[in-house]
Amino acid sequence: MERPRHVEGSLKMSSNQPINVPLCDLGAQYQEIRTDVEAAVTRVLNSGQVILGPEVAALEREVADYCGAAEGIGCGSGTDALLLALHGLEIGPGDEVILPPFTFFATVGSVLRCGATPVFADIDPITFNIDPKEIAAKVTDKTKAIMPVHLYGQCADMEPIWKIAEKNNLVVIEDAAQAIGAEYQGKKTGTLGGIACFSFYPSKNLGTYGDAGLVTTDNPAWAARMKALRVHGMEPKYYHKYLGWNARIDAIQAAILRVKLPHLERWTIQRQAAAERYDELIEATRLHRFMQRPAVMEGRRHVYNQYVVRVPVSERDTLMQHMRQNGVSCEIYYPLPLHLQECISHLNYRPGDFPISEEACHSVIALPMFPEITALQQQRVVDVCAGYRMKQTRVAA
Ligand SMILES: *Cc1c(COP(=O)(O)O)cnc(C)c1O
């Protein structure tokens, strides 16, 4: 990194225009695989088999094999995957599920949708994942499952979670929506609990052009039940054994995902290289004291669905404003913890109940991250942040 330090705007393209950096750029990837994607879509359209069928079955096999799980069941979205897991385990009214308050809403929404009661356990301040030390005290005789979320692409600390689950006879449901390909002690997500839930939403590491999701499990009875639930609990045809719903994945989306899956490892490595470059650039501009970089814990493979830094609460919003004014996109995942969401006010949680999650909501910033992000774009992101720091230091002086 030979460029001058702390010089914002030093990175102009030859046109002398500062470059804009998007949060995520799906277009670059589409151009790369366009021919294959279009051929896959055409193949499905020509086959006439647009609901379930061979493309869906093949995707299920391929994703399950990728993860190392016995079975995969494709479904309409990551949210459907969570619902299939909970209904598949017959979790419902009167049951409790333990989960973190710092995650996307679908994690808690699915628990409430199936009629169960969400019980929150605060997160670890370094990884932003559920803190196993907080879980034990939340277990009651109504607890049925623990739902760790592998947030931003790094696995939750599973070993102590497995111990609590085993001791209390609970099922672990992985919310692996952001973490396909991530590993814990050499094992991939999809195999780190009883059931795992994946999302193929476009911005996820394996994203399609629409909505889709998938569950994995090694348990044949749960798999059979979830497969039936996906088609209105029907088994055999027109005999409804369970109350399910339509949670099917489109055959077209399955075919597209089959094109993308063989590229996933390379895209993951590109994300990791981009994360490393951010790490270096932040250090080179001496921002690292101000801007806490993501920590990769021992025995874990982080797949960087997001590269999330943490800055002082008093600076976060002004820094974001500065970044956006300078053409650098950034986002807050997530600005309000789940326990304080309006639609669950009836659970009577209060500000201060989960201080680590609440603090995270006020201090995190996701920087632009996608496999195709260039060194130039990353340099621009960090230069703009360094420019903000310089301005702050000047004001203080
Ligand atoms: C994206 C996501 C979901 C939901 O997935 P959809 O496909 O959008 O329904 C659930 N949990 C987490 C943590 C997510 O990031």
CSV table of C-alpha atoms and ligand atoms in Angstrom, one decimal:
chain,number,residue,atom,x,y,z
A,1,MET,CA,0.0,0.0,0.0
A,2,GLU,CA,2.1,2.8,-1.3
A,3,ARG,CA,-0.5,5.5,-1.3
A,4,PRO,CA,-0.3,8.5,1.0
A,5,ARG,CA,-2.0,8.0,4.4
A,6,HIS,CA,-5.0,9.9,5.5
A,7,VAL,CA,-5.5,11.6,2.2
A,8,GLU,CA,-9.1,11.4,1.4
A,9,GLY,CA,-10.0,11.7,-2.2
A,10,SER,CA,-6.5,10.6,-3.1
A,11,LEU,CA,-8.1,7.8,-5.0
A,12,LYS,CA,-9.6,9.3,-8.1
A,13,MET,CA,-10.0,7.5,-11.2
A,14,SER,CA,-8.4,8.8,-14.4
A,15,SER,CA,-11.6,10.8,-15.1
A,16,ASN,CA,-10.9,12.6,-11.8
A,17,GLN,CA,-14.2,11.5,-10.4
A,18,PRO,CA,-14.2,9.8,-7.0
A,19,ILE,CA,-15.6,6.3,-7.4
A,20,ASN,CA,-18.9,5.3,-5.8
A,21,VAL,CA,-18.8,2.0,-3.9
A,22,PRO,CA,-22.1,0.0,-3.6
A,23,LEU,CA,-22.8,-2.2,-0.6
A,24,CYS,CA,-23.3,-5.2,-2.8
A,25,ASP,CA,-23.0,-5.5,-6.6
A,26,LEU,CA,-25.0,-8.4,-8.1
A,27,GLY,CA,-24.5,-7.2,-11.6
A,28,ALA,CA,-20.8,-8.1,-11.8
A,29,GLN,CA,-21.5,-11.7,-10.8
A,30,TYR,CA,-24.4,-12.1,-13.2
A,31,GLN,CA,-22.3,-11.0,-16.1
A,32,GLU,CA,-19.7,-13.7,-15.1
A,33,ILE,CA,-22.3,-16.6,-15.2
A,34,ARG,CA,-24.9,-15.2,-17.4
A,35,THR,CA,-24.7,-17.7,-20.2
A,36,ASP,CA,-25.1,-20.7,-17.8
A,37,VAL,CA,-27.9,-19.0,-15.8
A,38,GLU,CA,-29.9,-18.3,-19.0
A,39,ALA,CA,-29.3,-21.8,-20.2
A,40,ALA,CA,-30.6,-23.3,-16.9
A,41,VAL,CA,-33.7,-21.1,-17.0
A,42,THR,CA,-34.4,-22.1,-20.6
A,43,ARG,CA,-33.9,-25.8,-19.7
A,44,VAL,CA,-36.5,-25.6,-17.0
A,45,LEU,CA,-39.0,-23.7,-19.2
A,46,ASN,CA,-38.5,-26.2,-22.0
A,47,SER,CA,-39.0,-29.1,-19.6
A,48,GLY,CA,-42.3,-27.8,-18.5
A,49,GLN,CA,-41.5,-29.1,-15.0
A,50,VAL,CA,-41.7,-25.8,-13.1
A,51,ILE,CA,-42.9,-27.1,-9.7
A,52,LEU,CA,-40.5,-29.4,-7.7
A,53,GLY,CA,-39.2,-32.2,-10.0
A,54,PRO,CA,-35.6,-33.1,-10.9
A,55,GLU,CA,-34.0,-29.7,-10.6
A,56,VAL,CA,-35.2,-29.3,-7.1
A,57,ALA,CA,-34.2,-32.8,-6.1
A,58,ALA,CA,-30.7,-32.3,-7.7
A,59,LEU,CA,-30.2,-29.0,-5.8
A,60,GLU,CA,-31.3,-30.7,-2.5
A,61,ARG,CA,-28.7,-33.4,-3.1
A,62,GLU,CA,-26.0,-31.0,-4.1
A,63,VAL,CA,-26.4,-28.6,-1.2
A,64,ALA,CA,-26.7,-31.4,1.3
A,65,ASP,CA,-23.5,-32.9,-0.1
A,66,TYR,CA,-21.8,-29.5,0.0
A,67,CYS,CA,-22.6,-29.2,3.7
A,68,GLY,CA,-22.1,-32.8,4.6
A,69,ALA,CA,-25.7,-33.3,5.7
A,70,ALA,CA,-27.8,-36.4,4.9
A,71,GLU,CA,-30.8,-34.6,3.6
A,72,GLY,CA,-31.7,-31.2,2.1
A,73,ILE,CA,-35.2,-29.9,1.5
A,74,GLY,CA,-35.7,-26.8,-0.7
A,75,CYS,CA,-38.3,-24.2,0.2
A,76,GLY,CA,-39.6,-20.8,-0.7
A,77,SER,CA,-37.2,-18.7,1.5
A,78,GLY,CA,-35.0,-18.6,4.5
A,79,THR,CA,-38.1,-17.7,6.5
A,80,ASP,CA,-39.9,-20.8,5.2
A,81,ALA,CA,-36.8,-22.8,6.2
A,82,LEU,CA,-37.1,-21.6,9.8
A,83,LEU,CA,-40.8,-22.3,9.9
A,84,LEU,CA,-40.3,-25.8,8.4
A,85,ALA,CA,-37.8,-26.5,11.1
A,86,LEU,CA,-40.0,-25.3,14.0
A,87,HIS,CA,-43.2,-27.0,12.7
A,88,GLY,CA,-41.2,-30.0,11.7
A,89,LEU,CA,-40.2,-30.4,15.4
A,90,GLU,CA,-43.8,-29.8,16.4
A,91,ILE,CA,-42.8,-26.7,18.4
A,92,GLY,CA,-45.9,-24.6,19.1
A,93,PRO,CA,-48.0,-22.9,21.8
A,94,GLY,CA,-46.6,-23.3,25.3
A,95,ASP,CA,-43.1,-24.0,24.0
A,96,GLU,CA,-40.1,-21.8,24.4
A,97,VAL,CA,-37.2,-21.2,21.9
A,98,ILE,CA,-34.0,-19.5,23.0
A,99,LEU,CA,-32.4,-17.1,20.4
A,100,PRO,CA,-30.3,-13.9,20.3
A,101,PRO,CA,-32.0,-10.5,20.1
A,102,PHE,CA,-29.4,-9.3,17.6
A,103,THR,CA,-30.3,-10.8,14.2
A,104,PHE,CA,-32.7,-10.3,11.3
A,105,PHE,CA,-36.3,-10.3,12.3
A,106,ALA,CA,-37.2,-13.6,10.6
A,107,THR,CA,-35.4,-15.5,13.4
A,108,VAL,CA,-37.9,-14.4,16.0
A,109,GLY,CA,-40.8,-13.9,13.5
A,110,SER,CA,-40.8,-17.6,12.7
A,111,VAL,CA,-40.9,-18.6,16.4
A,112,LEU,CA,-43.9,-16.3,17.0
A,113,ARG,CA,-45.6,-17.5,13.8
A,114,CYS,CA,-45.6,-21.1,15.0
A,115,GLY,CA,-47.2,-19.9,18.3
A,116,ALA,CA,-44.1,-20.5,20.5
A,117,THR,CA,-42.6,-18.0,22.9
A,118,PRO,CA,-39.2,-16.5,22.0
A,119,VAL,CA,-36.7,-16.3,24.9
A,120,PHE,CA,-33.8,-14.0,24.3
A,121,ALA,CA,-30.2,-14.6,25.4
A,122,ASP,CA,-27.7,-11.7,24.9
A,123,ILE,CA,-24.8,-11.8,22.5
A,124,ASP,CA,-21.0,-11.9,22.8
A,125,PRO,CA,-19.6,-8.4,22.2
A,126,ILE,CA,-16.7,-9.6,20.0
A,127,THR,CA,-18.5,-12.0,17.6
A,128,PHE,CA,-22.1,-10.6,17.9
A,129,ASN,CA,-23.3,-14.2,18.2
A,130,ILE,CA,-25.4,-15.6,21.0
A,131,ASP,CA,-23.4,-15.9,24.2
A,132,PRO,CA,-23.5,-19.5,25.4
A,133,LYS,CA,-23.0,-18.2,29.0
A,134,GLU,CA,-26.3,-16.4,28.7
A,135,ILE,CA,-28.3,-19.5,27.5
A,136,ALA,CA,-28.2,-21.8,30.5
A,137,ALA,CA,-30.1,-19.4,32.8
A,138,LYS,CA,-32.9,-19.1,30.2
A,139,VAL,CA,-33.7,-22.9,30.0
A,140,THR,CA,-37.0,-23.8,31.6
A,141,ASP,CA,-39.1,-27.0,31.4
A,142,LYS,CA,-40.9,-25.4,28.5
A,143,THR,CA,-37.7,-24.9,26.4
A,144,LYS,CA,-37.7,-27.0,23.2
A,145,ALA,CA,-34.9,-25.6,21.1
A,146,ILE,CA,-31.9,-23.2,20.9
A,147,MET,CA,-31.6,-21.2,17.7
A,148,PRO,CA,-28.1,-19.8,17.3
A,149,VAL,CA,-27.6,-17.5,14.3
A,150,HIS,CA,-24.3,-17.6,12.6
A,151,LEU,CA,-24.3,-13.8,12.1
A,152,TYR,CA,-22.4,-12.1,9.3
A,153,GLY,CA,-21.0,-15.5,8.2
A,154,GLN,CA,-19.2,-16.7,11.4
A,155,CYS,CA,-20.4,-19.6,13.4
A,156,ALA,CA,-21.8,-19.2,16.9
A,157,ASP,CA,-19.8,-20.9,19.6
A,158,MET,CA,-21.4,-24.3,19.2
A,159,GLU,CA,-19.6,-26.6,21.7
A,160,PRO,CA,-21.1,-25.1,24.8
A,161,ILE,CA,-24.4,-24.8,23.1
A,162,TRP,CA,-24.3,-28.6,22.3
A,163,LYS,CA,-23.6,-29.3,25.9
A,164,ILE,CA,-26.6,-27.3,27.1
A,165,ALA,CA,-28.8,-28.9,24.5
A,166,GLU,CA,-27.7,-32.4,25.4
A,167,LYS,CA,-28.1,-31.8,29.1
A,168,ASN,CA,-31.7,-30.5,28.7
A,169,ASN,CA,-32.8,-32.6,25.7
A,170,LEU,CA,-33.2,-29.6,23.4
A,171,VAL,CA,-32.8,-29.5,19.6
A,172,VAL,CA,-30.4,-27.0,18.1
A,173,ILE,CA,-31.7,-25.2,15.0
A,174,GLU,CA,-29.1,-23.3,13.1
A,175,ASP,CA,-30.1,-20.1,11.5
A,176,ALA,CA,-27.4,-20.4,8.8
A,177,ALA,CA,-29.0,-17.9,6.5
A,178,GLN,CA,-25.8,-15.8,6.4
A,179,ALA,CA,-23.3,-18.6,6.7
A,180,ILE,CA,-23.4,-21.2,4.0
A,181,GLY,CA,-19.9,-22.7,3.8
A,182,ALA,CA,-18.8,-21.4,7.2
A,183,GLU,CA,-17.2,-23.9,9.5
A,184,TYR,CA,-16.9,-24.7,13.2
A,185,GLN,CA,-14.2,-27.2,14.2
A,186,GLY,CA,-13.9,-28.3,10.6
A,187,LYS,CA,-17.6,-29.0,10.2
A,188,LYS,CA,-19.8,-26.9,7.9
A,189,THR,CA,-23.0,-25.2,8.8
A,190,GLY,CA,-25.9,-27.4,8.0
A,191,THR,CA,-24.4,-30.1,10.2
A,192,LEU,CA,-23.9,-28.2,13.5
A,193,GLY,CA,-27.4,-28.9,14.9
A,194,GLY,CA,-30.5,-31.0,14.5
A,195,ILE,CA,-31.8,-28.9,11.6
A,196,ALA,CA,-30.2,-26.0,9.8
A,197,CYS,CA,-31.9,-23.2,7.8
A,198,PHE,CA,-30.4,-21.5,4.7
A,199,SER,CA,-31.6,-18.5,2.7
A,200,PHE,CA,-30.8,-18.0,-1.0
A,201,TYR,CA,-32.0,-14.3,-0.9
A,202,PRO,CA,-30.0,-12.4,-3.6
A,203,SER,CA,-27.5,-10.8,-1.2
A,204,LYS,CA,-26.7,-14.0,0.7
A,205,ASN,CA,-23.4,-15.8,-0.2
A,206,LEU,CA,-25.3,-18.2,-2.4
A,207,GLY,CA,-28.1,-16.0,-3.7
A,208,THR,CA,-30.6,-16.6,-6.4
A,209,TYR,CA,-32.6,-14.1,-8.5
A,210,GLY,CA,-35.7,-14.2,-6.3
A,211,ASP,CA,-36.6,-15.9,-3.1
A,212,ALA,CA,-35.5,-19.4,-2.1
A,213,GLY,CA,-34.3,-21.4,1.0
A,214,LEU,CA,-33.4,-24.8,2.2
A,215,VAL,CA,-33.2,-26.9,5.4
A,216,THR,CA,-30.7,-29.7,6.1
A,217,THR,CA,-31.0,-32.5,8.6
A,218,ASP,CA,-29.6,-35.9,9.3
A,219,ASN,CA,-32.8,-37.1,10.9
A,220,PRO,CA,-35.0,-39.0,8.4
A,221,ALA,CA,-38.2,-38.6,10.4
A,222,TRP,CA,-37.8,-34.8,10.6
A,223,ALA,CA,-36.9,-34.7,7.0
A,224,ALA,CA,-40.1,-36.6,6.0
A,225,ARG,CA,-42.2,-34.3,8.1
A,226,MET,CA,-40.7,-31.1,6.7
A,227,LYS,CA,-41.1,-32.5,3.1
A,228,ALA,CA,-44.8,-33.0,3.7
A,229,LEU,CA,-45.2,-29.7,5.5
A,230,ARG,CA,-43.8,-27.9,2.4
A,231,VAL,CA,-46.8,-29.2,0.4
A,232,HIS,CA,-49.6,-28.6,2.8
A,233,GLY,CA,-48.8,-31.6,5.0
A,234,MET,CA,-49.9,-33.8,2.1
A,235,GLU,CA,-48.9,-37.5,2.2
A,236,PRO,CA,-50.0,-39.2,0.1
A,237,LYS,CA,-51.6,-36.9,-2.6
A,238,TYR,CA,-54.7,-35.1,-1.3
A,239,TYR,CA,-54.5,-36.7,2.1
A,240,HIS,CA,-53.4,-34.1,4.6
A,241,LYS,CA,-51.6,-35.6,7.5
A,242,TYR,CA,-50.3,-32.3,9.0
A,243,LEU,CA,-51.3,-28.7,8.7
A,244,GLY,CA,-48.7,-27.4,6.4
A,245,TRP,CA,-48.6,-24.6,3.8
A,246,ASN,CA,-47.1,-23.9,0.4
A,247,ALA,CA,-43.4,-23.6,1.1
A,248,ARG,CA,-42.0,-24.9,-2.2
A,249,ILE,CA,-38.9,-23.6,-3.9
A,250,ASP,CA,-39.4,-22.7,-7.6
A,251,ALA,CA,-37.7,-25.1,-10.1
A,252,ILE,CA,-36.3,-22.1,-11.9
A,253,GLN,CA,-34.6,-20.8,-8.8
A,254,ALA,CA,-33.3,-24.3,-8.0
A,255,ALA,CA,-31.8,-24.5,-11.5
A,256,ILE,CA,-30.1,-21.1,-11.1
A,257,LEU,CA,-28.7,-22.2,-7.7
A,258,ARG,CA,-27.3,-25.3,-9.3
A,259,VAL,CA,-25.3,-23.1,-11.7
A,260,LYS,CA,-24.1,-20.9,-8.8
A,261,LEU,CA,-23.2,-23.6,-6.2
A,262,PRO,CA,-20.0,-24.8,-8.0
A,263,HIS,CA,-18.7,-21.2,-7.8
A,264,LEU,CA,-19.4,-20.8,-4.1
A,265,GLU,CA,-16.0,-21.8,-2.8
A,266,ARG,CA,-14.2,-19.4,-5.1
A,267,TRP,CA,-16.6,-16.6,-4.2
A,268,THR,CA,-16.0,-17.3,-0.5
A,269,ILE,CA,-12.3,-17.2,-0.9
A,270,GLN,CA,-12.7,-13.8,-2.7
A,271,ARG,CA,-14.8,-12.5,0.2
A,272,GLN,CA,-12.1,-13.7,2.6
A,273,ALA,CA,-9.4,-12.0,0.6
A,274,ALA,CA,-11.4,-8.8,0.5
A,275,ALA,CA,-11.9,-9.0,4.3
A,276,GLU,CA,-8.1,-9.4,4.7
A,277,ARG,CA,-7.5,-6.4,2.5
A,278,TYR,CA,-9.9,-4.3,4.7
A,279,ASP,CA,-8.1,-5.5,7.8
A,280,GLU,CA,-4.8,-4.3,6.3
A,281,LEU,CA,-6.1,-1.0,5.0
A,282,ILE,CA,-7.7,-0.2,8.3
A,283,GLU,CA,-4.4,-0.9,10.1
A,284,ALA,CA,-2.3,1.0,7.4
A,285,THR,CA,-4.5,4.1,7.9
A,286,ARG,CA,-4.3,3.7,11.7
A,287,LEU,CA,-8.0,3.5,11.9
A,288,HIS,CA,-8.0,0.2,13.9
A,289,ARG,CA,-8.2,1.8,17.3
A,290,PHE,CA,-11.2,3.8,16.2
A,291,MET,CA,-12.7,1.0,14.1
A,292,GLN,CA,-12.9,-2.4,15.6
A,293,ARG,CA,-12.4,-5.0,12.9
A,294,PRO,CA,-14.2,-8.4,12.8
A,295,ALA,CA,-12.5,-11.0,14.9
A,296,VAL,CA,-12.3,-14.5,13.6
A,297,MET,CA,-12.4,-17.0,16.5
A,298,GLU,CA,-10.2,-20.0,16.7
A,299,GLY,CA,-11.5,-23.1,14.9
A,300,ARG,CA,-13.9,-21.1,12.7
A,301,ARG,CA,-14.1,-20.3,9.0
A,302,HIS,CA,-15.7,-16.9,8.5
A,303,VAL,CA,-17.4,-16.6,5.1
A,304,TYR,CA,-18.0,-12.8,5.4
A,305,ASN,CA,-21.6,-12.4,4.2
A,306,GLN,CA,-20.9,-9.0,5.8
A,307,TYR,CA,-17.7,-7.2,6.9
A,308,VAL,CA,-19.0,-5.4,10.0
A,309,VAL,CA,-16.9,-2.9,12.0
A,310,ARG,CA,-17.7,-1.3,15.3
A,311,VAL,CA,-17.0,2.4,16.1
A,312,PRO,CA,-17.8,4.5,19.1
A,313,VAL,CA,-21.5,5.0,19.6
A,314,SER,CA,-21.1,8.8,19.5
A,315,GLU,CA,-19.4,8.7,16.1
A,316,ARG,CA,-21.4,6.0,14.2
A,317,ASP,CA,-24.2,8.0,12.6
A,318,THR,CA,-21.9,10.9,11.6
A,319,LEU,CA,-19.4,8.6,10.1
A,320,MET,CA,-22.1,6.8,8.1
A,321,GLN,CA,-23.4,10.2,6.9
A,322,HIS,CA,-19.9,11.1,5.8
A,323,MET,CA,-19.5,7.8,4.0
A,324,ARG,CA,-22.8,8.2,2.1
A,325,GLN,CA,-22.0,11.8,1.2
A,326,ASN,CA,-18.8,10.6,-0.4
A,327,GLY,CA,-20.4,7.9,-2.4
A,328,VAL,CA,-19.6,5.0,-0.2
A,329,SER,CA,-22.6,2.8,0.7
A,330,CYS,CA,-22.9,1.3,4.2
A,331,GLU,CA,-25.6,-0.2,6.3
A,332,ILE,CA,-26.6,-1.1,9.8
A,333,TYR,CA,-27.4,-4.7,10.5
A,334,TYR,CA,-29.4,-4.2,12.7
A,335,PRO,CA,-30.5,-0.8,14.1
A,336,LEU,CA,-33.1,-2.1,16.6
A,337,PRO,CA,-32.8,-5.3,18.6
A,338,LEU,CA,-35.6,-7.8,18.4
A,339,HIS,CA,-36.8,-7.4,22.0
A,340,LEU,CA,-37.6,-3.8,21.4
A,341,GLN,CA,-39.5,-4.3,18.1
A,342,GLU,CA,-43.0,-2.8,18.2
A,343,CYS,CA,-44.8,-6.0,17.2
A,344,ILE,CA,-43.5,-7.9,20.2
A,345,SER,CA,-44.2,-5.2,22.8
A,346,HIS,CA,-46.6,-7.6,24.4
A,347,LEU,CA,-43.7,-9.6,25.7
A,348,ASN,CA,-42.8,-6.6,27.9
A,349,TYR,CA,-39.1,-6.4,27.3
A,350,ARG,CA,-37.4,-3.1,28.2
A,351,PRO,CA,-34.4,-1.1,27.0
A,352,GLY,CA,-31.5,-2.3,29.1
A,353,ASP,CA,-32.6,-6.0,29.1
A,354,PHE,CA,-29.9,-7.0,26.6
A,355,PRO,CA,-27.2,-4.3,26.9
A,356,ILE,CA,-24.7,-6.0,24.6
A,357,SER,CA,-27.2,-6.3,21.7
A,358,GLU,CA,-28.4,-2.8,22.3
A,359,GLU,CA,-24.9,-1.4,22.2
A,360,ALA,CA,-24.2,-3.4,19.0
A,361,CYS,CA,-27.2,-1.8,17.3
A,362,HIS,CA,-25.6,1.7,18.0
A,363,SER,CA,-22.0,0.9,17.1
A,364,VAL,CA,-22.0,-1.4,14.0
A,365,ILE,CA,-21.4,-0.5,10.4
A,366,ALA,CA,-21.3,-2.9,7.5
A,367,LEU,CA,-18.8,-1.9,4.8
A,368,PRO,CA,-19.3,-2.8,1.2
A,369,MET,CA,-18.7,-6.5,0.7
A,370,PHE,CA,-19.1,-8.8,-2.3
A,371,PRO,CA,-16.8,-11.3,-4.0
A,372,GLU,CA,-16.0,-8.9,-6.9
A,373,ILE,CA,-15.2,-5.8,-4.9
A,374,THR,CA,-11.9,-4.4,-6.2
A,375,ALA,CA,-8.8,-3.2,-4.3
A,376,LEU,CA,-9.5,0.3,-5.6
A,377,GLN,CA,-13.1,0.3,-4.2
A,378,GLN,CA,-11.9,-1.0,-0.9
A,379,GLN,CA,-9.1,1.7,-0.8
A,380,ARG,CA,-11.8,4.3,-1.4
A,381,VAL,CA,-14.0,3.0,1.4
A,382,VAL,CA,-11.1,3.2,3.9
A,383,ASP,CA,-9.8,6.5,2.6
A,384,VAL,CA,-13.2,8.0,3.2
A,385,CYS,CA,-13.3,6.7,6.7
A,386,ALA,CA,-9.8,8.0,7.3
A,387,GLY,CA,-10.9,11.4,6.0
A,388,TYR,CA,-13.7,11.4,8.5
A,389,ARG,CA,-11.3,10.8,11.3
A,390,MET,CA,-9.0,13.5,10.1
A,391,LYS,CA,-11.8,16.0,10.1
A,392,GLN,CA,-12.8,14.9,13.6
A,393,THR,CA,-9.3,15.3,14.9
A,394,ARG,CA,-9.1,18.7,13.4
A,395,VAL,CA,-12.3,19.8,15.0
A,396,ALA,CA,-11.1,18.6,18.4
A,397,ALA,CA,-7.8,20.4,18.1
B,1,LIG,C1,-31.9,-13.5,5.4
B,1,LIG,C2,-32.1,-14.0,6.7
B,1,LIG,C3,-33.2,-14.8,7.0
B,1,LIG,C4,-34.4,-14.9,6.1
B,1,LIG,O1,-34.2,-15.3,4.9
B,1,LIG,P1,-35.3,-15.0,3.7
B,1,LIG,O2,-34.8,-15.8,2.6
B,1,LIG,O3,-35.1,-13.5,3.4
B,1,LIG,O4,-36.6,-15.3,4.2
B,1,LIG,C5,-33.3,-15.3,8.3
B,1,LIG,N1,-32.3,-15.2,9.2
B,1,LIG,C6,-31.2,-14.4,8.9
B,1,LIG,C7,-30.2,-14.3,10.0
B,1,LIG,C8,-31.1,-13.8,7.7
B,1,LIG,O5,-30.0,-13.1,7.5
